[in-house]
mmCIF file of C-alpha atoms in Angstrom:
data_model
loop_
_atom_site.group_PDB
_atom_site.id
_atom_site.type_symbol
_atom_site.label_atom_id
_atom_site.label_comp_id
_atom_site.label_asym_id
_atom_site.label_seq_id
_atom_site.Cartn_x
_atom_site.Cartn_y
_atom_site.Cartn_z
ATOM 1 C CA ASP A 9 0.098 0.030 0.136
ATOM 2 C CA GLY A 10 1.131 3.578 -1.109
ATOM 3 C CA GLY A 11 1.554 5.820 1.972
ATOM 4 C CA ILE A 12 3.733 8.014 4.099
ATOM 5 C CA THR A 13 5.596 6.182 7.286
ATOM 6 C CA GLN A 14 6.844 7.998 10.355
ATOM 7 C CA SER A 15 9.220 6.569 12.796
ATOM 8 C CA PRO A 16 9.133 6.229 15.595
ATOM 9 C CA LYS A 17 5.704 6.760 16.946
ATOM 10 C CA TYR A 18 6.914 7.955 20.325
ATOM 11 C CA LEU A 19 10.693 9.518 21.045
ATOM 12 C CA PHE A 20 12.071 11.042 24.319
ATOM 13 C CA ARG A 21 14.698 13.319 24.363
ATOM 14 C CA LYS A 22 17.123 14.446 27.318
ATOM 15 C CA GLU A 23 18.054 18.267 27.471
ATOM 16 C CA GLY A 24 20.839 18.835 24.820
ATOM 17 C CA GLN A 25 20.505 16.143 22.850
ATOM 18 C CA ASN A 26 19.660 16.103 19.103
ATOM 19 C CA VAL A 27 17.386 13.468 17.343
ATOM 20 C CA THR A 28 16.013 12.870 13.950
ATOM 21 C CA LEU A 29 12.284 11.874 12.811
ATOM 22 C CA SER A 30 12.121 9.788 10.087
ATOM 23 C CA CYS A 31 9.426 10.231 7.089
ATOM 24 C CA GLU A 32 9.385 7.787 3.954
ATOM 25 C CA GLN A 33 6.790 8.079 1.073
ATOM 26 C CA ASN A 34 6.227 5.591 -1.532
ATOM 27 C CA LEU A 35 3.513 7.898 -3.010
ATOM 28 C CA ASN A 36 6.011 9.356 -5.765
ATOM 29 C CA HIS A 37 5.359 12.727 -4.808
ATOM 30 C CA ASP A 38 7.672 15.602 -5.105
ATOM 31 C CA ALA A 39 6.677 17.889 -2.235
ATOM 32 C CA MET A 40 7.088 16.923 1.721
ATOM 33 C CA TYR A 41 6.365 18.921 4.473
ATOM 34 C CA TRP A 42 7.156 18.851 8.389
ATOM 35 C CA TYR A 43 4.268 20.175 10.744
ATOM 36 C CA ARG A 44 4.469 20.831 14.579
ATOM 37 C CA GLN A 45 1.247 20.584 16.112
ATOM 38 C CA ASP A 46 0.651 21.646 19.853
ATOM 39 C CA PRO A 47 -2.799 21.904 21.656
ATOM 40 C CA GLY A 48 -5.097 24.732 20.548
ATOM 41 C CA GLN A 49 -2.527 25.827 17.935
ATOM 42 C CA GLY A 50 -3.150 23.695 14.815
ATOM 43 C CA LEU A 51 -0.522 22.928 12.402
ATOM 44 C CA ARG A 52 2.643 24.966 11.899
ATOM 45 C CA LEU A 53 4.808 24.409 9.201
ATOM 46 C CA ILE A 54 8.884 23.756 10.139
ATOM 47 C CA TYR A 55 10.271 23.062 6.733
ATOM 48 C CA TYR A 56 9.234 22.061 3.329
ATOM 49 C CA SER A 57 10.898 20.745 0.212
ATOM 50 C CA GLN A 58 9.614 20.612 -3.240
ATOM 51 C CA ILE A 59 12.305 18.786 -4.992
ATOM 52 C CA VAL A 60 15.224 16.685 -4.144
ATOM 53 C CA ASN A 61 18.383 18.315 -2.851
ATOM 54 C CA ASP A 62 16.062 21.625 -2.129
ATOM 55 C CA PHE A 63 14.152 22.760 1.136
ATOM 56 C CA GLN A 64 12.715 25.954 2.375
ATOM 57 C CA LYS A 65 12.023 27.236 6.032
ATOM 58 C CA GLY A 66 8.715 27.475 7.245
ATOM 59 C CA ASP A 67 7.146 29.619 9.887
ATOM 60 C CA ILE A 68 8.919 28.130 12.700
ATOM 61 C CA ALA A 69 12.037 26.809 11.740
ATOM 62 C CA GLU A 70 14.645 27.590 14.125
ATOM 63 C CA GLY A 71 16.010 24.905 16.396
ATOM 64 C CA TYR A 72 15.371 22.626 13.197
ATOM 65 C CA SER A 73 17.320 20.923 10.291
ATOM 66 C CA VAL A 74 16.285 18.764 7.259
ATOM 67 C CA SER A 75 17.864 17.101 4.474
ATOM 68 C CA ARG A 76 16.151 16.014 0.859
ATOM 69 C CA GLU A 77 18.979 13.401 -0.645
ATOM 70 C CA LYS A 78 16.216 11.247 -1.824
ATOM 71 C CA LYS A 79 12.661 11.599 -3.346
ATOM 72 C CA GLU A 80 11.382 9.331 -0.588
ATOM 73 C CA SER A 81 12.870 10.584 2.157
ATOM 74 C CA PHE A 82 12.613 13.886 4.399
ATOM 75 C CA PRO A 83 13.792 13.429 7.876
ATOM 76 C CA LEU A 84 13.876 16.066 10.540
ATOM 77 C CA THR A 85 16.402 16.564 13.279
ATOM 78 C CA VAL A 86 14.964 18.795 16.421
ATOM 79 C CA THR A 87 18.300 20.245 17.796
ATOM 80 C CA SER A 88 19.434 21.341 21.255
ATOM 81 C CA ALA A 89 18.698 24.675 20.053
ATOM 82 C CA GLN A 90 14.988 23.918 19.725
ATOM 83 C CA LYS A 91 14.139 25.207 23.189
ATOM 84 C CA ASN A 92 10.689 23.825 23.434
ATOM 85 C CA PRO A 93 10.739 20.561 21.464
ATOM 86 C CA THR A 94 7.986 18.508 22.881
ATOM 87 C CA ALA A 95 5.127 18.063 20.728
ATOM 88 C CA PHE A 96 3.459 16.173 18.017
ATOM 89 C CA TYR A 97 5.066 15.917 14.860
ATOM 90 C CA LEU A 98 3.340 15.431 11.641
ATOM 91 C CA CYS A 99 4.981 14.913 8.068
ATOM 92 C CA ALA A 100 3.278 14.983 4.767
ATOM 93 C CA SER A 101 3.761 14.718 0.981
ATOM 94 C CA SER A 102 1.868 16.263 -1.899
ATOM 95 C CA ILE A 103 1.665 16.658 -5.819
ATOM 96 C CA GLY A 104 1.226 20.102 -6.332
ATOM 97 C CA LYS A 105 -1.138 22.174 -4.158
ATOM 98 C CA LYS A 106 -4.432 19.685 -4.686
ATOM 99 C CA GLU A 107 -4.075 17.492 -1.623
ATOM 100 C CA ALA A 108 -1.336 16.832 1.234
ATOM 101 C CA PHE A 109 -1.315 13.134 2.466
ATOM 102 C CA PHE A 110 0.141 13.116 6.222
ATOM 103 C CA GLY A 111 1.695 10.510 8.257
ATOM 104 C CA GLN A 112 0.782 8.811 11.447
ATOM 105 C CA GLY A 113 3.002 11.483 13.715
ATOM 106 C CA THR A 114 5.836 11.156 16.111
ATOM 107 C CA ARG A 115 5.175 12.166 19.133
ATOM 108 C CA LEU A 116 8.496 13.478 20.985
ATOM 109 C CA THR A 117 8.779 14.375 24.758
ATOM 110 C CA VAL A 118 11.291 16.003 26.529
ATOM 111 C CA VAL A 119 12.687 14.182 29.758
ATOM 112 C CA ALA B 29 -0.365 36.390 3.777
ATOM 113 C CA GLN B 30 -3.188 33.830 3.685
ATOM 114 C CA SER B 31 -4.764 32.656 6.823
ATOM 115 C CA VAL B 32 -7.192 30.499 8.030
ATOM 116 C CA THR B 33 -9.918 31.128 10.917
ATOM 117 C CA GLN B 34 -11.824 28.616 12.493
ATOM 118 C CA LEU B 35 -14.784 30.244 14.615
ATOM 119 C CA ASP B 36 -15.045 27.417 17.151
ATOM 120 C CA SER B 37 -12.529 25.767 19.247
ATOM 121 C CA GLN B 38 -14.966 23.496 20.815
ATOM 122 C CA VAL B 39 -18.376 22.105 19.654
ATOM 123 C CA PRO B 40 -20.287 20.162 22.048
ATOM 124 C CA VAL B 41 -23.077 18.224 20.090
ATOM 125 C CA PHE B 42 -25.637 15.301 21.043
ATOM 126 C CA GLU B 43 -26.058 11.907 18.643
ATOM 127 C CA GLU B 44 -28.197 12.294 15.816
ATOM 128 C CA ALA B 45 -28.117 16.134 16.115
ATOM 129 C CA PRO B 46 -26.961 18.394 13.143
ATOM 130 C CA VAL B 47 -23.312 20.203 13.289
ATOM 131 C CA GLU B 48 -21.892 22.835 11.424
ATOM 132 C CA LEU B 49 -17.912 23.801 11.998
ATOM 133 C CA ARG B 50 -17.256 27.294 10.673
ATOM 134 C CA CYS B 51 -13.757 28.140 8.468
ATOM 135 C CA ASN B 52 -13.247 31.471 7.143
ATOM 136 C CA TYR B 53 -9.932 32.068 4.787
ATOM 137 C CA SER B 54 -8.584 35.542 4.324
ATOM 138 C CA SER B 55 -9.336 36.681 0.757
ATOM 139 C CA SER B 56 -7.334 35.644 -2.250
ATOM 140 C CA VAL B 57 -8.398 35.195 -6.223
ATOM 141 C CA SER B 58 -7.830 31.396 -6.208
ATOM 142 C CA VAL B 59 -7.731 28.966 -3.713
ATOM 143 C CA TYR B 60 -8.330 25.317 -2.960
ATOM 144 C CA LEU B 61 -9.943 24.427 0.162
ATOM 145 C CA PHE B 62 -9.775 21.358 2.689
ATOM 146 C CA TRP B 63 -11.222 19.561 5.759
ATOM 147 C CA TYR B 64 -9.210 17.342 7.627
ATOM 148 C CA VAL B 65 -10.322 14.995 10.478
ATOM 149 C CA GLN B 66 -7.731 14.101 13.454
ATOM 150 C CA TYR B 67 -8.554 11.021 15.622
ATOM 151 C CA PRO B 68 -6.391 11.128 18.732
ATOM 152 C CA ASN B 69 -2.614 10.192 18.485
ATOM 153 C CA GLN B 70 -3.039 9.949 14.561
ATOM 154 C CA GLY B 71 -2.474 11.833 11.726
ATOM 155 C CA LEU B 72 -4.885 13.517 9.591
ATOM 156 C CA GLN B 73 -7.169 12.136 7.243
ATOM 157 C CA LEU B 74 -8.916 14.005 4.073
ATOM 158 C CA LEU B 75 -12.682 14.781 4.614
ATOM 159 C CA LEU B 76 -13.013 16.554 1.671
ATOM 160 C CA LYS B 77 -11.431 18.994 -0.787
ATOM 161 C CA TYR B 78 -12.968 22.214 -3.280
ATOM 162 C CA LEU B 79 -10.695 22.562 -6.153
ATOM 163 C CA SER B 80 -13.155 24.236 -8.683
ATOM 164 C CA GLY B 81 -16.822 23.311 -10.010
ATOM 165 C CA SER B 82 -19.857 22.981 -7.540
ATOM 166 C CA THR B 83 -19.841 25.274 -4.547
ATOM 167 C CA LEU B 84 -21.035 22.296 -2.469
ATOM 168 C CA VAL B 85 -18.673 19.438 -1.837
ATOM 169 C CA LYS B 86 -19.647 15.872 -0.583
ATOM 170 C CA GLY B 87 -16.984 14.206 1.321
ATOM 171 C CA ILE B 88 -16.537 10.813 3.225
ATOM 172 C CA ASN B 89 -18.612 9.469 6.174
ATOM 173 C CA GLY B 90 -21.685 12.225 5.413
ATOM 174 C CA PHE B 91 -19.952 15.160 5.783
ATOM 175 C CA GLU B 92 -20.285 17.879 3.394
ATOM 176 C CA ALA B 93 -19.034 21.746 2.806
ATOM 177 C CA GLU B 94 -20.309 24.815 0.856
ATOM 178 C CA PHE B 95 -17.626 27.390 -0.685
ATOM 179 C CA ASN B 96 -18.598 30.725 -0.420
ATOM 180 C CA LYS B 97 -16.670 32.912 -2.104
ATOM 181 C CA SER B 98 -18.411 36.096 -1.308
ATOM 182 C CA GLN B 99 -17.958 35.373 2.460
ATOM 183 C CA THR B 100 -14.606 33.501 2.081
ATOM 184 C CA SER B 101 -16.234 30.733 3.902
ATOM 185 C CA PHE B 102 -15.790 26.887 3.655
ATOM 186 C CA HIS B 103 -18.193 25.618 6.498
ATOM 187 C CA LEU B 104 -18.252 21.690 7.490
ATOM 188 C CA ARG B 105 -21.790 20.260 7.877
ATOM 189 C CA LYS B 106 -23.507 16.927 8.686
ATOM 190 C CA PRO B 107 -26.841 16.451 9.358
ATOM 191 C CA SER B 108 -26.900 14.040 12.037
ATOM 192 C CA VAL B 109 -23.693 13.309 14.073
ATOM 193 C CA HIS B 110 -22.719 9.976 15.513
ATOM 194 C CA ILE B 111 -20.237 9.035 18.631
ATOM 195 C CA SER B 112 -17.705 7.959 16.141
ATOM 196 C CA ASP B 113 -17.378 11.529 14.809
ATOM 197 C CA THR B 114 -15.701 13.004 17.890
ATOM 198 C CA ALA B 115 -12.277 13.942 17.064
ATOM 199 C CA GLU B 116 -10.299 17.239 15.893
ATOM 200 C CA TYR B 117 -11.346 18.824 12.576
ATOM 201 C CA PHE B 118 -9.081 20.951 10.560
ATOM 202 C CA CYS B 119 -9.754 23.645 7.659
ATOM 203 C CA ALA B 120 -6.943 24.202 5.320
ATOM 204 C CA VAL B 121 -6.214 26.465 2.467
ATOM 205 C CA SER B 122 -4.087 26.555 -0.445
ATOM 206 C CA ASP B 123 -3.300 29.636 -2.235
ATOM 207 C CA LEU B 124 -2.801 29.488 -5.768
ATOM 208 C CA THR B 125 -1.705 32.709 -5.910
ATOM 209 C CA ASN B 126 1.712 32.050 -3.877
ATOM 210 C CA GLN B 127 4.657 30.960 -5.943
ATOM 211 C CA ALA B 128 6.707 30.466 -3.307
ATOM 212 C CA GLY B 129 5.416 26.810 -2.153
ATOM 213 C CA THR B 130 2.975 24.328 -1.767
ATOM 214 C CA ALA B 131 2.195 23.769 1.783
ATOM 215 C CA LEU B 132 -1.248 24.110 3.065
ATOM 216 C CA ILE B 133 -2.058 26.526 5.904
ATOM 217 C CA PHE B 134 -3.986 25.382 8.457
ATOM 218 C CA GLY B 135 -6.470 26.847 11.162
ATOM 219 C CA LYS B 136 -6.207 25.975 14.613
ATOM 220 C CA GLY B 137 -8.912 23.402 14.585
ATOM 221 C CA THR B 138 -12.184 22.535 16.154
ATOM 222 C CA THR B 139 -12.719 19.776 18.778
ATOM 223 C CA LEU B 140 -16.042 18.084 18.143
ATOM 224 C CA SER B 141 -17.431 16.312 20.893
ATOM 225 C CA VAL B 142 -20.443 13.959 20.394
ATOM 226 C CA SER B 143 -22.194 12.921 23.246
ATOM 227 C CA SER B 144 -25.630 10.533 23.813
#
């Protein structure tokens, strides 16, 4: 089945650590996105990529980094510079602007 | 910049009653509009979308929405809700005049709580 796979589903980070969230898609979509979800805040765009080897900052990119070395993969690294990383992270992909498909999310908690 | 306002953060309703979840977006010449549903600790699932054509759009699970260009609204409706409709609902817009990217812009969500 085609879709988007995010792993892990739950992730715990110690203060000062970098962690990487995985996102893989087999939909052959060019565009991929990372959103952060906090209660009552909706979804806020962190980074997006419209083509391999290219990506742009979204509204809340500080403290995050991404790479897009393959069409299928768009990993997100939450760095120690992100002061409040506890949140639900959603990866999505699309062809153009007609619809975005979402993964099941990764819940990151700082311990 | 484009923005989306979901007018109600929480909507409580009894089972089998009708419901309307309201969504307004800031003006734009051309937009695509979407409603997504999210169950706890899961990703977002597309309910319905407006790309062009008829302003009344039918989606999954008996939901429908009406695009009103003059009021820049895209309200979601269901004539009779079930307990299983309890979830968070997000309205989203894609601004076709924005050449910078393809990312959807989301509202802050409406929590629909259906009780018996």
